[in-house]
Tab-separated table of C-alpha atoms in Angstrom:
chain	number	residue	atom	x	y	z
A	790	MET	CA	37.481	-4.601	41.666
A	791	ASP	CA	36.949	-2.694	44.725
A	792	THR	CA	34.112	-0.406	45.576
A	793	ASP	CA	35.621	2.514	44.049
A	794	GLN	CA	36.519	0.900	40.741
A	795	LEU	CA	32.879	-0.465	40.513
A	796	THR	CA	31.529	2.756	41.417
A	797	THR	CA	33.452	4.391	38.884
A	798	ARG	CA	33.358	1.919	36.035
A	799	VAL	CA	29.025	3.081	36.630
A	800	ALA	CA	29.771	6.529	36.421
A	801	ASP	CA	31.926	6.400	33.443
A	802	GLN	CA	28.917	4.638	31.765
A	803	LEU	CA	26.510	6.897	32.850
A	804	GLY	CA	28.675	9.801	31.413
A	805	ALA	CA	26.522	12.850	31.879
A	806	GLN	CA	22.855	11.098	32.250
A	807	GLN	CA	20.813	12.267	34.838
A	808	ARG	CA	17.299	11.269	34.871
A	809	LEU	CA	17.689	7.222	35.729
A	810	LEU	CA	14.967	4.728	35.923
A	811	VAL	CA	16.479	1.295	37.116
A	812	ALA	CA	15.128	-2.134	36.459
A	813	PHE	CA	14.052	-3.490	39.890
A	814	SER	CA	13.657	-6.903	40.412
A	815	GLY	CA	15.263	-6.986	44.051
A	816	GLY	CA	17.732	-10.234	42.872
A	817	LEU	CA	21.709	-9.842	43.740
A	818	ASP	CA	22.396	-7.936	39.978
A	819	SER	CA	19.758	-5.145	40.337
A	820	SER	CA	20.457	-4.851	44.041
A	821	VAL	CA	23.947	-4.078	43.477
A	822	LEU	CA	23.114	-1.952	40.636
A	823	LEU	CA	20.655	0.087	42.069
A	824	HIS	CA	23.099	0.605	45.528
A	825	LEU	CA	25.692	1.679	43.456
A	826	LEU	CA	23.845	4.282	41.866
A	827	ALA	CA	22.579	5.578	45.120
A	828	THR	CA	25.995	6.028	46.378
A	829	LEU	CA	27.170	7.879	43.098
A	830	ARG	CA	23.818	10.263	43.636
A	831	CYS	CA	25.243	11.300	46.737
A	832	GLN	CA	28.107	12.677	44.276
A	833	ARG	CA	25.763	13.987	41.816
A	834	PRO	CA	23.413	16.371	43.578
A	835	GLY	CA	21.218	16.878	40.200
A	836	MET	CA	20.714	12.985	39.834
A	837	GLN	CA	17.533	11.715	39.266
A	838	LEU	CA	16.969	8.315	40.484
A	839	ARG	CA	13.976	5.934	40.537
A	840	ALA	CA	13.327	2.003	40.495
A	841	LEU	CA	10.647	0.071	38.759
A	842	HIS	CA	9.773	-3.107	39.609
A	843	VAL	CA	7.785	-5.918	37.318
A	844	HIS	CA	5.586	-8.082	38.846
A	845	HIS	CA	4.959	-11.178	36.538
A	846	GLY	CA	2.396	-13.155	38.522
A	847	LEU	CA	4.414	-16.085	37.934
A	848	SER	CA	5.524	-17.034	41.527
A	849	ALA	CA	3.627	-17.460	44.655
A	850	PHE	CA	6.192	-15.351	46.126
A	851	ALA	CA	6.045	-12.711	43.896
A	852	ASP	CA	3.897	-10.295	46.521
A	853	ARG	CA	6.835	-11.332	49.013
A	854	TRP	CA	9.109	-9.789	46.180
A	855	VAL	CA	7.535	-6.534	46.104
A	856	GLU	CA	7.570	-5.710	49.541
A	857	HIS	CA	11.049	-6.840	49.816
A	858	CYS	CA	11.744	-3.901	46.731
A	859	ARG	CA	9.550	-1.599	48.683
A	860	ARG	CA	11.636	-1.836	52.013
A	861	ARG	CA	15.010	-1.723	50.179
A	862	CYS	CA	13.939	1.837	47.892
A	863	ALA	CA	12.829	3.059	51.226
A	864	ASP	CA	15.639	2.362	53.017
A	865	TRP	CA	17.597	4.056	49.815
A	866	GLN	CA	15.027	6.829	49.620
A	867	ILE	CA	14.557	5.837	46.012
A	868	PRO	CA	10.952	5.992	44.560
A	869	LEU	CA	9.754	3.073	43.436
A	870	THR	CA	6.747	2.006	40.735
A	871	VAL	CA	5.424	-1.532	40.758
A	872	THR	CA	4.144	-2.148	37.114
A	873	HIS	CA	1.980	-5.781	37.073
A	874	VAL	CA	2.454	-7.522	33.361
A	875	GLN	CA	0.397	-10.424	32.136
A	876	VAL	CA	2.724	-13.515	30.417
A	877	ASP	CA	1.495	-15.202	27.440
A	878	ALA	CA	3.599	-18.390	27.537
A	879	ARG	CA	2.186	-18.799	24.156
A	880	GLN	CA	4.211	-16.244	22.573
A	881	GLY	CA	7.735	-18.029	22.195
A	882	GLY	CA	7.750	-19.694	25.504
A	883	ILE	CA	7.512	-18.457	29.321
A	884	GLU	CA	11.024	-16.973	29.194
A	885	ALA	CA	10.559	-14.817	26.079
A	886	ALA	CA	7.198	-13.958	26.964
A	887	ALA	CA	8.437	-12.503	30.423
A	888	ARG	CA	11.390	-10.622	28.487
A	889	ALA	CA	8.902	-9.116	26.128
A	890	ALA	CA	6.402	-8.214	28.578
A	891	ARG	CA	9.120	-6.682	30.854
A	892	TYR	CA	10.449	-4.508	28.283
A	893	ALA	CA	7.057	-3.636	26.858
A	894	ALA	CA	6.575	-2.418	30.906
A	895	PHE	CA	10.078	-0.530	31.168
A	896	SER	CA	9.120	1.169	27.708
A	897	ALA	CA	5.869	2.578	28.887
A	898	ALA	CA	7.144	3.725	32.264
A	899	LEU	CA	10.129	5.701	30.858
A	900	THR	CA	9.422	9.492	30.749
A	901	GLU	CA	10.952	12.340	28.298
A	902	GLY	CA	14.946	12.203	28.399
A	903	GLU	CA	14.961	9.448	31.111
A	904	VAL	CA	17.367	6.593	30.572
A	905	LEU	CA	16.782	3.138	31.340
A	906	LEU	CA	19.409	0.827	32.946
A	907	THR	CA	19.706	-2.992	33.456
A	908	ALA	CA	21.835	-4.939	35.535
A	909	GLN	CA	23.038	-7.559	33.231
A	910	HIS	CA	26.725	-8.551	33.755
A	911	LEU	CA	29.735	-10.615	32.130
A	912	ASP	CA	28.199	-14.196	32.850
A	913	ASP	CA	24.622	-13.115	31.532
A	914	GLN	CA	26.650	-12.359	28.366
A	915	SER	CA	27.742	-15.481	27.953
A	916	GLU	CA	24.436	-17.017	28.618
A	917	THR	CA	23.145	-14.941	25.746
A	918	PHE	CA	25.715	-15.622	23.440
A	919	LEU	CA	25.071	-19.505	23.730
A	920	LEU	CA	21.968	-19.053	23.300
A	921	ALA	CA	22.420	-17.559	20.158
A	922	LEU	CA	24.594	-19.882	18.907
A	923	LYS	CA	22.413	-22.631	19.839
A	924	ARG	CA	19.371	-21.096	17.392
A	925	GLY	CA	22.191	-20.638	14.762
A	926	SER	CA	22.064	-16.883	14.655
A	927	GLY	CA	24.434	-15.182	12.367
A	928	PRO	CA	26.876	-11.877	14.020
A	929	ALA	CA	23.669	-9.832	14.823
A	930	GLY	CA	22.495	-12.456	17.294
A	931	LEU	CA	25.892	-13.417	18.036
A	932	SER	CA	26.762	-9.809	19.308
A	933	ALA	CA	24.515	-10.913	22.347
A	934	MET	CA	24.019	-7.928	24.538
A	935	ALA	CA	25.397	-4.025	23.996
A	936	ALA	CA	26.580	-1.764	26.603
A	937	ARG	CA	24.684	0.909	25.253
A	938	ALA	CA	21.614	0.246	23.232
A	939	THR	CA	18.308	2.017	22.478
A	940	LEU	CA	14.561	1.420	23.686
A	941	GLY	CA	12.398	2.949	21.607
A	942	GLU	CA	13.140	6.519	21.937
A	943	HIS	CA	15.130	5.811	25.007
A	944	LEU	CA	18.485	4.861	25.645
A	945	LEU	CA	19.278	1.603	27.634
A	946	LEU	CA	22.455	1.662	29.232
A	947	ARG	CA	24.206	-2.210	30.751
A	948	PRO	CA	26.993	-0.580	33.225
A	949	LEU	CA	27.880	-4.035	34.591
A	950	LEU	CA	27.963	-6.408	31.896
A	951	GLY	CA	31.682	-5.940	32.033
A	952	CYS	CA	32.019	-7.219	35.767
A	953	SER	CA	31.540	-10.998	36.727
A	954	ARG	CA	28.887	-12.444	38.830
A	955	GLN	CA	31.763	-13.229	41.749
A	956	THR	CA	32.585	-9.180	41.650
A	957	LEU	CA	28.739	-8.422	42.109
A	958	GLU	CA	28.474	-10.986	44.991
A	959	SER	CA	31.449	-9.455	46.889
A	960	TYR	CA	30.455	-5.921	46.465
A	961	ALA	CA	27.227	-7.348	47.812
A	962	GLN	CA	28.826	-9.249	50.961
A	963	ARG	CA	30.914	-6.160	51.803
A	964	HIS	CA	27.945	-4.048	51.837
A	965	ALA	CA	25.311	-5.975	53.637
A	966	LEU	CA	22.885	-5.959	51.061
A	967	THR	CA	20.671	-8.846	51.043
A	968	TRP	CA	18.369	-10.004	47.643
A	969	ILE	CA	15.967	-12.134	46.366
A	970	ASP	CA	16.547	-15.300	45.202
A	971	ASP	CA	13.940	-16.559	42.768
A	972	ASP	CA	13.063	-20.174	43.169
A	973	SER	CA	12.558	-20.555	39.247
A	974	ASN	CA	16.352	-19.892	38.530
A	975	GLN	CA	17.191	-23.316	40.015
A	976	ASP	CA	14.655	-24.335	37.327
A	977	THR	CA	16.906	-26.269	34.336
A	978	ARG	CA	13.805	-26.631	31.985
A	979	PHE	CA	14.419	-23.016	31.015
A	980	ASP	CA	17.421	-22.723	28.644
A	981	ARG	CA	19.282	-20.106	30.515
A	982	ASN	CA	19.180	-21.972	34.215
A	983	PHE	CA	20.582	-24.947	32.041
A	984	LEU	CA	23.586	-23.206	30.903
A	985	ARG	CA	23.891	-21.238	33.940
A	986	LEU	CA	23.810	-24.073	36.113
A	987	GLN	CA	25.057	-27.016	34.443
A	988	VAL	CA	26.958	-26.164	31.287
A	989	LEU	CA	28.711	-22.531	32.012
A	990	PRO	CA	30.294	-23.732	35.355
A	991	GLN	CA	32.160	-26.347	33.353
A	992	LEU	CA	33.342	-24.081	30.807
A	993	ASN	CA	34.877	-21.600	33.340
A	994	GLN	CA	36.339	-24.086	35.318
A	995	ARG	CA	38.281	-25.924	32.108
A	996	TRP	CA	39.052	-22.105	30.927
A	997	PRO	CA	38.538	-19.476	33.478
A	998	HIS	CA	38.872	-16.832	30.813
A	999	PHE	CA	35.625	-18.334	29.053
A	1000	ALA	CA	33.326	-15.669	30.350
A	1001	SER	CA	35.907	-12.930	28.736
A	1002	ALA	CA	36.851	-14.526	25.572
A	1003	VAL	CA	33.139	-14.831	24.909
A	1004	ALA	CA	32.756	-10.688	25.736
A	1005	ARG	CA	35.231	-10.261	23.126
A	1006	SER	CA	33.947	-12.574	20.457
A	1007	ALA	CA	30.170	-10.686	20.915
A	1008	GLY	CA	32.310	-7.329	20.659
A	1009	LEU	CA	33.818	-8.343	17.254
A	1010	CYS	CA	30.767	-9.400	15.865
A	1011	ALA	CA	28.681	-6.192	16.798
A	1012	GLU	CA	31.881	-4.453	14.873
A	1013	GLN	CA	31.082	-6.750	12.172
A	1014	GLU	CA	27.398	-5.742	12.454
A	1015	GLN	CA	27.939	-1.936	12.671
A	1016	LEU	CA	30.591	-2.012	9.999
A	1017	LEU	CA	27.932	-3.611	7.446
A	1018	ASP	CA	25.119	-1.148	8.621
A	1019	GLU	CA	27.748	1.348	7.749
A	1020	LEU	CA	28.307	-0.157	4.287
A	1021	LEU	CA	25.013	-0.543	3.405
A	1022	ALA	CA	22.883	2.422	4.939
A	1023	GLU	CA	23.418	4.131	1.907
A	1024	PRO	CA	22.033	1.408	-0.670
A	1025	LEU	CA	19.365	0.877	1.636
A	1026	GLN	CA	17.921	4.531	1.809
A	1027	SER	CA	18.249	4.457	-2.123
A	1028	LEU	CA	15.687	1.352	-2.014
A	1029	LEU	CA	13.298	2.918	0.343
A	1030	ALA	CA	10.012	4.702	-0.145
A	1031	ALA	CA	8.278	7.445	2.323
A	1032	ASP	CA	6.692	4.722	3.949
A	1033	ARG	CA	9.554	2.639	4.059
A	1034	SER	CA	8.242	-0.052	1.748
A	1035	LEU	CA	11.413	-1.572	-0.212
A	1036	ALA	CA	12.055	-1.563	-4.399
A	1037	ILE	CA	12.229	-5.348	-5.218
A	1038	ASP	CA	13.845	-4.073	-8.487
A	1039	GLY	CA	17.024	-2.834	-6.444
A	1040	LEU	CA	17.239	-6.338	-5.280
A	1041	THR	CA	17.381	-8.457	-7.963
A	1042	ASP	CA	20.807	-8.281	-9.261
A	1043	CYS	CA	22.530	-8.498	-5.433
A	1044	SER	CA	24.393	-11.512	-4.642
A	1045	PRO	CA	22.318	-13.529	-2.204
A	1046	VAL	CA	24.602	-12.551	0.690
A	1047	ARG	CA	24.360	-9.077	-0.030
A	1048	ARG	CA	20.518	-9.492	-0.701
A	1049	PHE	CA	19.645	-10.783	2.569
A	1050	ALA	CA	21.676	-8.347	4.756
A	1051	LEU	CA	20.133	-5.486	3.175
A	1052	LEU	CA	16.389	-7.645	3.803
A	1053	ARG	CA	17.647	-7.780	7.429
A	1054	ARG	CA	18.348	-4.070	7.503
A	1055	TRP	CA	14.890	-3.290	6.047
A	1056	ILE	CA	13.357	-5.614	8.826
A	1057	ALA	CA	15.371	-4.071	11.259
A	1058	LEU	CA	13.721	-0.892	10.918
A	1059	PHE	CA	10.507	-2.433	12.235
A	1060	ASN	CA	11.545	-3.370	15.766
A	1061	VAL	CA	10.353	-7.074	14.967
A	1062	THR	CA	11.777	-10.211	15.601
A	1063	MET	CA	14.311	-11.058	13.047
A	1064	PRO	CA	13.419	-14.300	10.561
A	1065	ALA	CA	15.681	-17.132	9.976
A	1066	ARG	CA	17.476	-17.453	6.921
A	1067	GLU	CA	14.739	-20.364	5.545
A	1068	GLN	CA	12.201	-17.498	5.879
A	1069	LEU	CA	14.109	-14.906	4.204
A	1070	GLN	CA	14.914	-17.249	1.367
A	1071	ARG	CA	10.739	-17.887	1.321
A	1072	LEU	CA	10.587	-13.334	1.362
A	1073	TRP	CA	12.304	-13.662	-1.698
A	1074	GLU	CA	11.308	-16.214	-3.555
A	1075	GLU	CA	7.273	-16.669	-2.771
A	1076	VAL	CA	6.494	-13.075	-2.042
A	1077	ALA	CA	9.133	-10.877	-3.600
A	1078	LEU	CA	9.390	-12.971	-7.309
A	1079	SER	CA	5.592	-14.469	-6.907
A	1080	ARG	CA	3.852	-13.717	-10.711
A	1081	GLU	CA	2.668	-10.304	-11.238
A	1082	ASP	CA	-1.481	-10.741	-10.148
A	1083	ALA	CA	-0.439	-12.331	-7.127
A	1084	GLU	CA	-1.266	-11.181	-3.508
A	1085	PRO	CA	1.375	-12.962	-1.534
A	1086	GLN	CA	2.495	-12.848	2.010
A	1087	LEU	CA	4.658	-14.247	4.848
A	1088	GLN	CA	3.649	-14.131	8.394
A	1089	LEU	CA	6.687	-12.898	10.908
A	1090	GLY	CA	4.829	-13.684	14.085
A	1091	ALA	CA	1.934	-11.335	14.505
A	1092	TYR	CA	3.618	-8.890	11.505
A	1093	GLN	CA	3.220	-9.434	7.368
A	1094	ILE	CA	5.412	-9.023	4.478
A	1095	ARG	CA	3.083	-8.034	1.384
A	1096	ARG	CA	4.159	-7.214	-2.320
A	1097	PHE	CA	2.263	-4.481	-3.979
A	1098	ARG	CA	3.771	-2.625	-7.305
A	1099	GLY	CA	6.948	-3.846	-7.455
A	1100	ARG	CA	7.957	-2.927	-3.767
A	1101	LEU	CA	7.891	-4.830	-0.158
A	1102	HIS	CA	5.960	-3.719	2.632
A	1103	LEU	CA	5.546	-4.966	6.481
A	1104	LEU	CA	2.665	-4.252	8.129
A	1105	PRO	CA	2.080	-4.025	11.757
A	1106	PRO	CA	-0.631	-6.300	13.266
A	1107	LEU	CA	-4.125	-4.639	11.367
A	1108	ALA	CA	-7.753	-5.519	13.131
A	1109	ALA	CA	-10.483	-6.678	10.421
A	1110	LEU	CA	-12.861	-4.118	10.103
A	1111	ARG	CA	-14.841	-5.958	7.083
A	1112	ASP	CA	-18.039	-5.863	9.017
A	1113	VAL	CA	-17.835	-2.497	11.182
A	1114	HIS	CA	-20.515	-0.148	10.770
A	1115	LEU	CA	-20.575	3.076	13.037
A	1116	PRO	CA	-23.739	5.203	12.740
A	1117	TRP	CA	-22.548	8.649	12.954
A	1118	GLN	CA	-24.577	11.883	14.259
A	1119	PRO	CA	-22.094	14.683	12.352
A	1120	ASP	CA	-22.685	17.275	14.988
A	1121	GLN	CA	-19.806	15.036	16.928
A	1122	PRO	CA	-16.296	13.701	16.213
A	1123	LEU	CA	-16.372	9.794	15.362
A	1124	THR	CA	-13.528	8.025	16.622
A	1125	LEU	CA	-12.476	5.378	14.348
A	1126	PRO	CA	-11.370	1.786	14.966
A	1127	ASP	CA	-8.051	-0.079	14.972
A	1128	GLY	CA	-6.303	3.479	15.863
A	1129	LEU	CA	-7.284	5.145	12.358
A	1130	GLY	CA	-8.165	8.427	14.198
A	1131	GLN	CA	-11.485	10.319	13.795
A	1132	LEU	CA	-13.422	11.945	11.369
A	1133	ILE	CA	-14.732	15.624	11.964
A	1134	ALA	CA	-17.494	17.149	10.414
A	1135	GLY	CA	-17.994	20.797	9.499
A	1136	GLU	CA	-14.228	21.235	8.557
A	1137	GLY	CA	-11.758	19.991	6.408
A	1138	GLU	CA	-10.498	19.656	2.254
A	1139	LEU	CA	-13.114	16.386	2.010
A	1140	VAL	CA	-16.176	18.049	0.120
A	1141	LEU	CA	-19.416	16.062	-0.590
A	1142	ARG	CA	-22.952	16.858	-0.678
A	1143	ALA	CA	-24.854	17.534	2.612
A	1144	PRO	CA	-26.874	14.719	3.625
A	1145	GLN	CA	-30.580	15.285	3.870
A	1146	PRO	CA	-32.425	15.788	6.944
A	1147	SER	CA	-34.014	12.202	6.412
A	1148	GLN	CA	-30.495	10.413	5.606
A	1149	GLN	CA	-28.946	8.457	8.448
A	1150	VAL	CA	-25.005	8.593	7.921
A	1151	SER	CA	-22.914	5.907	8.901
A	1152	VAL	CA	-19.318	4.692	8.488
A	1153	ARG	CA	-17.929	1.207	7.048
A	1154	PHE	CA	-15.076	-0.396	5.698
A	1155	GLY	CA	-14.510	-2.764	2.575
A	1156	GLY	CA	-17.636	-5.162	1.582
A	1157	VAL	CA	-18.627	-2.696	-1.638
A	1158	GLN	CA	-19.905	-4.616	-4.137
A	1159	GLY	CA	-20.583	-3.982	-7.939
A	1160	ALA	CA	-19.764	-1.093	-9.748
A	1161	VAL	CA	-18.978	2.069	-8.423
A	1162	ARG	CA	-19.099	5.477	-10.677
A	1163	ILE	CA	-17.085	8.550	-9.342
A	1164	VAL	CA	-17.006	11.946	-10.053
A	1165	GLY	CA	-14.294	12.677	-12.882
A	1166	ARG	CA	-15.142	9.338	-14.508
A	1167	VAL	CA	-17.824	8.794	-17.425
A	1168	HIS	CA	-18.330	5.131	-17.166
A	1169	SER	CA	-18.876	3.113	-13.778
A	1170	ARG	CA	-16.052	0.600	-13.102
A	1171	PRO	CA	-15.777	-2.701	-10.888
A	1172	ILE	CA	-14.845	-1.930	-7.086
A	1173	LYS	CA	-11.480	-4.199	-7.530
A	1174	LYS	CA	-10.583	-2.586	-10.829
A	1175	LEU	CA	-11.188	0.734	-9.681
A	1176	TRP	CA	-9.105	0.238	-6.160
A	1177	GLN	CA	-6.066	-1.074	-8.509
A	1178	GLU	CA	-6.412	2.025	-10.588
A	1179	LEU	CA	-5.915	3.959	-7.942
A	1180	GLY	CA	-3.429	2.414	-6.412
A	1181	ILE	CA	-4.594	1.500	-3.066
A	1182	PRO	CA	-2.567	-1.776	-1.811
A	1183	PRO	CA	-5.390	-4.678	-0.826
A	1184	TRP	CA	-4.571	-4.234	3.223
A	1185	GLN	CA	-5.284	-0.673	2.918
A	1186	ARG	CA	-8.573	-1.188	1.183
A	1187	GLU	CA	-10.621	-1.857	4.547
A	1188	ARG	CA	-8.892	0.563	6.426
A	1189	ILE	CA	-10.307	3.320	4.133
A	1190	PRO	CA	-13.846	4.931	5.986
A	1191	LEU	CA	-16.480	4.548	3.577
A	1192	ILE	CA	-19.299	6.959	4.042
A	1193	TYR	CA	-22.784	5.835	3.291
A	1194	TYR	CA	-26.017	7.930	3.110
A	1195	ASP	CA	-28.404	5.303	4.167
A	1196	GLU	CA	-27.333	2.554	2.233
A	1197	GLN	CA	-25.969	4.307	-0.937
A	1198	LEU	CA	-22.010	4.863	-0.961
A	1199	ILE	CA	-21.014	8.495	-0.954
A	1200	ALA	CA	-17.410	8.357	-0.781
A	1201	ALA	CA	-13.883	6.353	0.081
A	1202	LEU	CA	-12.699	9.219	1.904
A	1203	GLY	CA	-8.942	10.506	0.630
A	1204	VAL	CA	-9.927	8.480	-2.671
A	1205	PHE	CA	-12.798	9.139	-4.670
A	1206	VAL	CA	-16.306	10.767	-4.309
A	1207	CYS	CA	-18.872	9.121	-6.056
A	1208	GLU	CA	-21.689	10.554	-8.353
A	1209	ALA	CA	-24.051	10.169	-5.617
A	1210	GLY	CA	-21.893	12.475	-3.659
A	1211	GLN	CA	-20.631	15.113	-5.774
A	1212	VAL	CA	-21.927	18.481	-4.704
A	1213	PRO	CA	-24.884	19.926	-6.914
A	1214	GLU	CA	-23.905	23.689	-8.497
A	1215	GLY	CA	-25.364	26.238	-6.149
A	1216	GLU	CA	-25.594	24.114	-3.058
A	1217	ARG	CA	-23.165	24.436	-0.007
A	1218	PRO	CA	-20.650	21.682	0.316
A	1219	TRP	CA	-20.533	19.338	3.172
A	1220	ARG	CA	-16.934	19.051	4.781
A	1221	LEU	CA	-14.888	16.890	6.481
A	1222	ARG	CA	-11.699	15.970	7.946
A	1223	TRP	CA	-10.031	12.940	8.858
A	1224	GLU	CA	-7.620	13.479	11.530
A	1225	LYS	CA	-5.467	10.521	11.306
A	1226	LYS	CA	-2.958	9.251	14.413
A	1227	SER	CA	0.775	10.336	13.545
């Protein structure tokens, strides 16, 4: 494949996209991609091209790599952003953690309408396929990498995915490119390096078209997954509520194969790591089918799947708020913890009796004990029974702001008002607005 063919291939992959962010490590692959795009920019005057280098802090040479990337981008007149990240190797190992940190940096750097380009190639596809095979993945995992994907709301393109590393090396030599050789790429303790250095050379020597065959198999797996997505889209939608919880009843009569396929597609809506088959089995048997009075849950990394009133809920990490106590001067908005928004006094649909000048207003979360009497009820009810009657899931009960005047519970915002918070006849009500984050 000559230079013109490679440039045409990248141009075809881009289509009409004009605002491009390139993941630029400074290695061979991303150097070739960035140079190709810089060349293509001459043919597309409207193209906006910039690069992002992620500094992991894992190598003693990382600062040198930054300087190399700065020089190349200066030579090619491409704006460069350098982002420093922290890599937590406890999260699935150093390779997975570094990848997660990189993609989080990419996602944060992308601006509206911008497309991310990464430089994975045909040999990378073989490595990804074999790693998925080693993990016992199904068709979704064996689909490996797609030439077009998404990262949040942004398009992710891999325009070199059909090109071999040898093709990229030939291009780099022809254009006298220089690039970084990461010393860690020679460390076969890392699974990907082990495949690249010790396994794939033998496979490619025995079967010269092995990488192309793997790419075809990955493509066929991707087609099967796409077909299942299309066939199951309507049944899945029928099981979903507005909060994306999933009806258990709609799964009970399904075959195990269909049930697990629906559960996987439901979990995929949340962009979390897909559970293994054994975890899906536990999800069904220990959570979905547990006894009615249980509060079962399955941990998926930092996320949880829980059941409430015949539905499965997938929950993001939630901070413990039971001990939070926020004094509030109502003449100022109050910012709530853990992304719960803010409270604004003097406006809104939440109506309480006004606090006395001597009373301290505070906001708390959970920890209510004993019985509570609310407006509209003749008798008091134990708080746990009250939450149940009002249909509040257990994990939300500590995330509803509780208004106190001194030590007296006045209201659970948006859920109930205690008798002590009822507006006396003839008095002006105190209005509150809970401005939740979207």
